[in-house]
């Protein structure tokens, strides 16, 4: 059995307890996202701004439900509306990784009917 190391071991959303996903594994997730009619989108953030913490947040009001400091990352281009092939998304993932090698990069998927994000997972860890 393996013991989880809590020191410098922050976890992020879905799949973050797994080893980093390969491009083939990311492509399978993207295929599922497209099959469900969702719109993929890439976001990135520097390590120091990638998680919510009192040390790296500026509070504009209380910390109640619905308050979103440091939960929004910078969007890489626009969401990929109408994307029909996982290779299109992998190409953008590759460009984002090249442009921001020291940032976390996550792939999110949005439901255009419900107007919400329904999937999000890391595709790069610095």
CSV table of N, CA and C in Angstrom, one decimal:
chain,number,residue,atom,x,y,z
A,1,UNK,N,0.8,-1.2,0.0
A,1,UNK,CA,0.0,0.0,0.0
A,1,UNK,C,0.9,1.2,0.0
A,2,UNK,N,0.4,2.3,-0.6
A,2,UNK,CA,1.1,3.5,-0.7
A,2,UNK,C,0.5,4.6,0.2
A,3,UNK,N,1.3,5.3,0.9
A,3,UNK,CA,0.9,6.4,1.8
A,3,UNK,C,0.9,7.7,1.0
A,4,UNK,N,-0.2,8.5,1.1
A,4,UNK,CA,-0.2,9.8,0.5
A,4,UNK,C,0.7,10.8,1.2
A,5,UNK,N,1.5,11.5,0.5
A,5,UNK,CA,2.4,12.4,1.1
A,5,UNK,C,1.8,13.8,1.0
A,6,UNK,N,1.4,14.4,2.2
A,6,UNK,CA,0.7,15.7,2.2
A,6,UNK,C,1.7,16.9,2.0
A,7,UNK,N,3.0,16.7,2.0
A,7,UNK,CA,3.9,17.8,1.9
A,7,UNK,C,4.2,18.2,0.4
A,8,UNK,N,3.9,19.4,0.1
A,8,UNK,CA,4.0,19.9,-1.3
A,8,UNK,C,3.4,19.0,-2.3
A,9,UNK,N,2.2,18.6,-2.0
A,9,UNK,CA,1.5,17.6,-2.8
A,9,UNK,C,0.0,18.0,-3.0
A,10,UNK,N,-0.1,19.2,-3.7
A,10,UNK,CA,-1.5,19.7,-3.9
A,10,UNK,C,-2.2,18.9,-5.0
A,11,UNK,N,-3.5,18.7,-4.8
A,11,UNK,CA,-4.2,17.9,-5.8
A,11,UNK,C,-5.2,18.8,-6.5
A,12,UNK,N,-5.5,18.6,-7.7
A,12,UNK,CA,-6.4,19.4,-8.5
A,12,UNK,C,-7.5,18.6,-9.2
A,13,UNK,N,-8.7,18.7,-8.8
A,13,UNK,CA,-9.8,18.2,-9.5
A,13,UNK,C,-9.7,16.7,-10.0
A,14,UNK,N,-10.4,16.3,-11.0
A,14,UNK,CA,-10.5,15.0,-11.5
A,14,UNK,C,-9.1,14.4,-11.9
A,15,UNK,N,-8.9,13.2,-11.7
A,15,UNK,CA,-7.7,12.5,-12.1
A,15,UNK,C,-6.4,12.9,-11.4
A,16,UNK,N,-6.4,13.9,-10.5
A,16,UNK,CA,-5.1,14.4,-10.0
A,16,UNK,C,-4.4,13.5,-9.1
A,17,UNK,N,-5.1,12.4,-8.6
A,17,UNK,CA,-4.4,11.4,-7.8
A,17,UNK,C,-3.7,10.3,-8.7
A,18,UNK,N,-3.9,10.4,-10.0
A,18,UNK,CA,-3.3,9.5,-11.0
A,18,UNK,C,-2.0,10.1,-11.5
A,19,UNK,N,-1.2,9.3,-12.0
A,19,UNK,CA,0.0,9.8,-12.7
A,19,UNK,C,-0.4,10.7,-13.9
A,20,UNK,N,0.4,11.6,-14.4
A,20,UNK,CA,0.0,12.4,-15.5
A,20,UNK,C,-0.5,11.6,-16.7
A,21,UNK,N,-1.6,12.1,-17.3
A,21,UNK,CA,-2.2,11.4,-18.4
A,21,UNK,C,-1.3,11.5,-19.7
A,22,UNK,N,-1.2,10.5,-20.5
A,22,UNK,CA,-0.5,10.5,-21.7
A,22,UNK,C,-1.4,11.2,-22.8
A,23,UNK,N,-0.8,11.6,-23.9
A,23,UNK,CA,-1.7,12.3,-24.9
A,23,UNK,C,-2.8,11.3,-25.4
A,24,UNK,N,-2.5,10.0,-25.5
A,24,UNK,CA,-3.5,9.0,-25.9
A,24,UNK,C,-4.6,9.0,-24.9
A,25,UNK,N,-4.3,9.1,-23.6
A,25,UNK,CA,-5.4,9.1,-22.6
A,25,UNK,C,-6.2,10.4,-22.6
A,26,UNK,N,-5.5,11.5,-22.9
A,26,UNK,CA,-6.2,12.8,-23.0
A,26,UNK,C,-7.1,12.7,-24.2
A,27,UNK,N,-6.6,12.1,-25.3
A,27,UNK,CA,-7.5,12.0,-26.5
A,27,UNK,C,-8.7,11.2,-26.2
A,28,UNK,N,-8.7,10.2,-25.5
A,28,UNK,CA,-9.8,9.4,-25.1
A,28,UNK,C,-10.8,10.2,-24.3
A,29,UNK,N,-10.3,11.0,-23.4
A,29,UNK,CA,-11.2,11.9,-22.6
A,29,UNK,C,-11.9,12.9,-23.5
A,30,UNK,N,-11.1,13.5,-24.5
A,30,UNK,CA,-11.6,14.5,-25.4
A,30,UNK,C,-12.7,13.8,-26.3
A,31,UNK,N,-12.4,12.6,-26.8
A,31,UNK,CA,-13.4,11.9,-27.6
A,31,UNK,C,-14.7,11.8,-26.8
A,32,UNK,N,-14.7,11.5,-25.5
A,32,UNK,CA,-15.9,11.4,-24.7
A,32,UNK,C,-16.6,12.7,-24.6
A,33,UNK,N,-15.8,13.8,-24.4
A,33,UNK,CA,-16.3,15.1,-24.2
A,33,UNK,C,-17.0,15.5,-25.5
A,34,UNK,N,-16.4,15.3,-26.7
A,34,UNK,CA,-17.1,15.6,-27.9
A,34,UNK,C,-18.3,14.8,-28.2
A,35,UNK,N,-18.3,13.5,-27.8
A,35,UNK,CA,-19.4,12.6,-28.0
A,35,UNK,C,-20.6,13.1,-27.2
A,36,UNK,N,-20.4,13.7,-26.0
A,36,UNK,CA,-21.4,14.2,-25.2
A,36,UNK,C,-21.9,15.6,-25.6
A,37,UNK,N,-21.3,16.1,-26.7
A,37,UNK,CA,-21.8,17.4,-27.2
A,37,UNK,C,-21.3,18.6,-26.3
A,38,UNK,N,-20.2,18.4,-25.6
A,38,UNK,CA,-19.6,19.4,-24.7
A,38,UNK,C,-18.6,20.2,-25.5
A,39,UNK,N,-18.2,21.4,-25.0
A,39,UNK,CA,-17.2,22.2,-25.7
A,39,UNK,C,-15.9,22.2,-24.8
A,40,UNK,N,-14.8,21.7,-25.4
A,40,UNK,CA,-13.6,21.7,-24.7
A,40,UNK,C,-13.0,23.1,-24.6
A,41,UNK,N,-12.2,23.3,-23.6
A,41,UNK,CA,-11.6,24.6,-23.4
A,41,UNK,C,-10.3,24.4,-22.5
A,42,UNK,N,-9.3,25.1,-22.9
A,42,UNK,CA,-8.0,25.1,-22.1
A,42,UNK,C,-7.8,26.3,-21.3
A,43,UNK,N,-7.3,26.1,-20.1
A,43,UNK,CA,-7.0,27.2,-19.1
A,43,UNK,C,-5.6,26.9,-18.6
A,44,UNK,N,-4.9,28.0,-18.1
A,44,UNK,CA,-3.6,27.8,-17.5
A,44,UNK,C,-3.4,28.8,-16.4
A,45,UNK,N,-2.5,28.4,-15.5
A,45,UNK,CA,-2.2,29.3,-14.3
A,45,UNK,C,-0.8,28.9,-13.8
A,46,UNK,N,-0.1,30.0,-13.4
A,46,UNK,CA,1.2,29.8,-12.7
A,46,UNK,C,0.9,29.0,-11.4
A,47,UNK,N,1.9,28.2,-11.0
A,47,UNK,CA,1.8,27.4,-9.8
A,47,UNK,C,1.3,28.2,-8.6
A,48,UNK,N,1.9,29.4,-8.4
A,48,UNK,CA,1.5,30.2,-7.2
A,48,UNK,C,0.1,30.7,-7.2
A,49,UNK,N,-0.6,30.7,-8.4
A,49,UNK,CA,-2.0,31.1,-8.5
A,49,UNK,C,-2.9,30.0,-8.9
A,50,UNK,N,-2.5,28.8,-8.8
A,50,UNK,CA,-3.3,27.7,-9.3
A,50,UNK,C,-4.3,27.1,-8.3
A,51,UNK,N,-4.1,27.5,-7.1
A,51,UNK,CA,-5.0,26.9,-6.0
A,51,UNK,C,-5.5,28.0,-5.1
A,52,UNK,N,-6.6,27.8,-4.5
A,52,UNK,CA,-7.2,28.8,-3.6
A,52,UNK,C,-6.5,28.7,-2.2
A,53,UNK,N,-6.0,29.8,-1.7
A,53,UNK,CA,-5.4,29.8,-0.4
A,53,UNK,C,-5.4,31.2,0.1
A,54,UNK,N,-5.5,31.4,1.4
A,54,UNK,CA,-5.5,32.7,2.0
A,54,UNK,C,-4.2,33.5,1.6
A,55,UNK,N,-3.1,32.8,1.3
A,55,UNK,CA,-1.8,33.4,1.0
A,55,UNK,C,-1.8,34.1,-0.3
A,56,UNK,N,-2.6,33.5,-1.3
A,56,UNK,CA,-2.5,34.0,-2.7
A,56,UNK,C,-3.8,34.6,-3.2
A,57,UNK,N,-4.7,34.9,-2.3
A,57,UNK,CA,-6.0,35.5,-2.7
A,57,UNK,C,-6.2,36.9,-2.2
A,58,UNK,N,-6.8,37.7,-3.0
A,58,UNK,CA,-7.3,39.0,-2.5
A,58,UNK,C,-8.7,38.9,-2.3
A,59,UNK,N,-9.2,39.2,-1.1
A,59,UNK,CA,-10.6,39.0,-0.8
A,59,UNK,C,-11.3,40.3,-1.1
A,60,UNK,N,-12.4,40.2,-1.9
A,60,UNK,CA,-13.2,41.4,-2.2
A,60,UNK,C,-14.5,41.4,-1.3
A,61,UNK,N,-14.8,40.3,-0.8
A,61,UNK,CA,-16.0,40.3,0.2
A,61,UNK,C,-15.8,39.0,1.0
A,62,UNK,N,-16.9,38.5,1.6
A,62,UNK,CA,-16.8,37.3,2.4
A,62,UNK,C,-16.4,36.0,1.7
A,63,UNK,N,-16.2,35.0,2.4
A,63,UNK,CA,-15.9,33.7,1.9
A,63,UNK,C,-17.1,32.8,2.0
A,64,UNK,N,-18.1,33.1,1.3
A,64,UNK,CA,-19.3,32.3,1.3
A,64,UNK,C,-19.4,31.5,0.0
A,65,UNK,N,-20.4,30.6,0.0
A,65,UNK,CA,-20.6,29.8,-1.2
A,65,UNK,C,-20.8,30.7,-2.4
A,66,UNK,N,-20.3,30.4,-3.5
A,66,UNK,CA,-20.5,31.2,-4.7
A,66,UNK,C,-19.4,32.2,-4.9
A,67,UNK,N,-18.4,32.3,-4.0
A,67,UNK,CA,-17.3,33.3,-4.1
A,67,UNK,C,-16.2,32.6,-4.7
A,68,UNK,N,-15.6,33.2,-5.8
A,68,UNK,CA,-14.7,32.5,-6.7
A,68,UNK,C,-13.3,33.1,-6.8
A,69,UNK,N,-12.7,33.5,-5.8
A,69,UNK,CA,-11.3,34.0,-5.9
A,69,UNK,C,-10.3,32.9,-6.3
A,70,UNK,N,-9.5,33.2,-7.3
A,70,UNK,CA,-8.5,32.3,-7.7
A,70,UNK,C,-9.0,30.9,-8.2
A,71,UNK,N,-10.3,30.9,-8.5
A,71,UNK,CA,-10.8,29.6,-9.1
A,71,UNK,C,-10.8,29.7,-10.6
A,72,UNK,N,-10.7,30.9,-11.2
A,72,UNK,CA,-10.7,31.1,-12.6
A,72,UNK,C,-9.3,31.2,-13.1
A,73,UNK,N,-8.9,30.4,-14.0
A,73,UNK,CA,-7.6,30.5,-14.6
A,73,UNK,C,-7.7,31.3,-15.9
A,74,UNK,N,-6.5,31.7,-16.5
A,74,UNK,CA,-6.5,32.4,-17.8
A,74,UNK,C,-6.9,31.4,-18.9
A,75,UNK,N,-7.8,31.8,-19.7
A,75,UNK,CA,-8.3,31.0,-20.8
A,75,UNK,C,-7.3,31.0,-22.0
A,76,UNK,N,-7.0,29.8,-22.5
A,76,UNK,CA,-6.1,29.7,-23.7
A,76,UNK,C,-7.0,29.8,-24.9
A,77,UNK,N,-7.0,30.9,-25.6
A,77,UNK,CA,-7.8,31.2,-26.7
A,77,UNK,C,-9.3,31.1,-26.3
A,78,UNK,N,-10.2,30.8,-27.2
A,78,UNK,CA,-11.6,30.7,-26.9
A,78,UNK,C,-12.0,29.2,-26.7
A,79,UNK,N,-13.1,28.9,-26.1
A,79,UNK,CA,-13.5,27.5,-26.0
A,79,UNK,C,-13.6,27.0,-27.4
A,80,UNK,N,-13.4,25.7,-27.6
A,80,UNK,CA,-13.4,25.1,-28.9
A,80,UNK,C,-14.8,24.6,-29.3
A,81,UNK,N,-15.7,25.6,-29.5
A,81,UNK,CA,-17.1,25.3,-29.9
A,81,UNK,C,-17.1,24.6,-31.3
A,82,UNK,N,-17.9,23.5,-31.4
A,82,UNK,CA,-17.9,22.8,-32.7
A,82,UNK,C,-16.8,21.9,-33.0
A,83,UNK,N,-15.9,21.7,-32.0
A,83,UNK,CA,-14.8,20.8,-32.2
A,83,UNK,C,-15.3,19.4,-32.5
A,84,UNK,N,-14.7,18.7,-33.5
A,84,UNK,CA,-15.2,17.4,-33.8
A,84,UNK,C,-14.1,16.3,-33.8
A,85,UNK,N,-12.9,16.7,-33.4
A,85,UNK,CA,-11.8,15.7,-33.5
A,85,UNK,C,-10.8,16.0,-32.3
A,86,UNK,N,-10.5,15.0,-31.6
A,86,UNK,CA,-9.6,15.2,-30.4
A,86,UNK,C,-8.2,15.7,-30.9
A,87,UNK,N,-7.8,15.4,-32.1
A,87,UNK,CA,-6.5,15.9,-32.5
A,87,UNK,C,-6.4,17.5,-32.5
A,88,UNK,N,-7.6,18.1,-32.8
A,88,UNK,CA,-7.7,19.6,-32.7
A,88,UNK,C,-7.3,20.1,-31.3
A,89,UNK,N,-7.9,19.4,-30.3
A,89,UNK,CA,-7.7,19.8,-28.9
A,89,UNK,C,-6.2,19.5,-28.5
A,90,UNK,N,-5.7,18.3,-28.9
A,90,UNK,CA,-4.3,17.9,-28.6
A,90,UNK,C,-3.3,18.9,-29.2
A,91,UNK,N,-3.6,19.4,-30.4
A,91,UNK,CA,-2.8,20.5,-31.0
A,91,UNK,C,-2.7,21.7,-30.1
A,92,UNK,N,-3.9,22.1,-29.6
A,92,UNK,CA,-4.0,23.3,-28.7
A,92,UNK,C,-3.3,23.0,-27.4
A,93,UNK,N,-3.4,21.8,-26.9
A,93,UNK,CA,-2.8,21.5,-25.6
A,93,UNK,C,-1.2,21.6,-25.8
A,94,UNK,N,-0.7,21.1,-26.9
A,94,UNK,CA,0.7,21.2,-27.2
A,94,UNK,C,1.2,22.6,-27.4
A,95,UNK,N,0.4,23.4,-28.0
A,95,UNK,CA,0.8,24.9,-28.2
A,95,UNK,C,0.8,25.6,-26.8
A,96,UNK,N,-0.2,25.3,-26.0
A,96,UNK,CA,-0.3,25.9,-24.6
A,96,UNK,C,0.9,25.4,-23.8
A,97,UNK,N,1.2,24.1,-23.8
A,97,UNK,CA,2.3,23.6,-23.1
A,97,UNK,C,3.6,24.3,-23.5
A,98,UNK,N,3.8,24.5,-24.8
A,98,UNK,CA,5.0,25.1,-25.3
A,98,UNK,C,5.1,26.6,-24.9
A,99,UNK,N,4.0,27.3,-24.9
A,99,UNK,CA,3.9,28.7,-24.6
A,99,UNK,C,4.1,28.9,-23.1
A,100,UNK,N,3.6,28.0,-22.3
A,100,UNK,CA,3.6,28.2,-20.8
A,100,UNK,C,4.1,26.9,-20.1
A,101,UNK,N,5.4,26.6,-20.3
A,101,UNK,CA,5.9,25.3,-19.7
A,101,UNK,C,5.9,25.3,-18.2
A,102,UNK,N,5.9,26.4,-17.6
A,102,UNK,CA,6.0,26.5,-16.1
A,102,UNK,C,4.6,26.7,-15.4
A,103,UNK,N,3.6,26.5,-16.2
A,103,UNK,CA,2.2,26.6,-15.7
A,103,UNK,C,1.5,25.3,-15.6
A,104,UNK,N,0.5,25.3,-14.8
A,104,UNK,CA,-0.5,24.2,-14.8
A,104,UNK,C,-1.4,24.5,-16.0
A,105,UNK,N,-1.8,23.4,-16.7
A,105,UNK,CA,-2.8,23.6,-17.8
A,105,UNK,C,-3.9,22.6,-17.6
A,106,UNK,N,-5.1,23.0,-17.7
A,106,UNK,CA,-6.2,22.1,-17.5
A,106,UNK,C,-7.2,22.2,-18.7
A,107,UNK,N,-7.8,21.0,-18.9
A,107,UNK,CA,-8.8,21.0,-20.0
A,107,UNK,C,-10.1,20.9,-19.3
A,108,UNK,N,-11.0,21.8,-19.6
A,108,UNK,CA,-12.3,21.9,-19.1
A,108,UNK,C,-13.3,21.6,-20.2
A,109,UNK,N,-14.5,21.2,-19.9
A,109,UNK,CA,-15.6,21.0,-20.8
A,109,UNK,C,-16.8,21.7,-20.3
A,110,UNK,N,-17.5,22.4,-21.2
A,110,UNK,CA,-18.7,23.2,-20.9
A,110,UNK,C,-19.9,22.6,-21.6
A,111,UNK,N,-21.0,22.6,-20.8
A,111,UNK,CA,-22.3,22.2,-21.4
A,111,UNK,C,-23.0,23.5,-21.8
A,112,UNK,N,-23.3,23.6,-23.1
A,112,UNK,CA,-23.9,24.9,-23.6
A,112,UNK,C,-25.4,25.0,-23.3
A,113,UNK,N,-26.0,23.9,-23.0
A,113,UNK,CA,-27.4,23.9,-22.6
A,113,UNK,C,-27.6,24.4,-21.1
A,114,UNK,N,-26.9,23.7,-20.2
A,114,UNK,CA,-26.9,24.1,-18.8
A,114,UNK,C,-26.1,25.3,-18.5
A,115,UNK,N,-25.2,25.7,-19.4
A,115,UNK,CA,-24.3,26.9,-19.2
A,115,UNK,C,-23.4,26.7,-18.0
A,116,UNK,N,-22.8,25.5,-17.8
A,116,UNK,CA,-21.9,25.2,-16.7
A,116,UNK,C,-20.7,24.4,-17.2
A,117,UNK,N,-19.7,24.4,-16.4
A,117,UNK,CA,-18.5,23.6,-16.6
A,117,UNK,C,-18.9,22.2,-16.0
A,118,UNK,N,-18.6,21.1,-16.7
A,118,UNK,CA,-19.0,19.8,-16.2
A,118,UNK,C,-17.8,18.9,-16.1
A,119,UNK,N,-16.7,19.2,-16.7
A,119,UNK,CA,-15.5,18.4,-16.6
A,119,UNK,C,-14.3,19.3,-16.5
A,120,UNK,N,-13.3,18.9,-15.7
A,120,UNK,CA,-12.0,19.6,-15.7
A,120,UNK,C,-10.9,18.7,-15.2
A,121,UNK,N,-9.8,18.7,-15.8
A,121,UNK,CA,-8.7,17.9,-15.4
A,121,UNK,C,-7.4,18.4,-15.9
A,122,UNK,N,-6.3,18.2,-15.2
A,122,UNK,CA,-5.0,18.7,-15.6
A,122,UNK,C,-4.4,17.9,-16.8
A,123,UNK,N,-3.8,18.7,-17.7
A,123,UNK,CA,-3.1,18.0,-18.8
A,123,UNK,C,-1.6,18.4,-18.8
A,124,UNK,N,-1.2,19.3,-17.8
A,124,UNK,CA,0.2,19.6,-17.6
A,124,UNK,C,0.4,20.1,-16.2
A,125,UNK,N,1.4,19.5,-15.6
A,125,UNK,CA,1.8,20.0,-14.2
A,125,UNK,C,3.3,20.5,-14.4
A,126,UNK,N,3.6,21.7,-13.9
A,126,UNK,CA,4.9,22.2,-14.0
A,126,UNK,C,6.0,21.4,-13.2
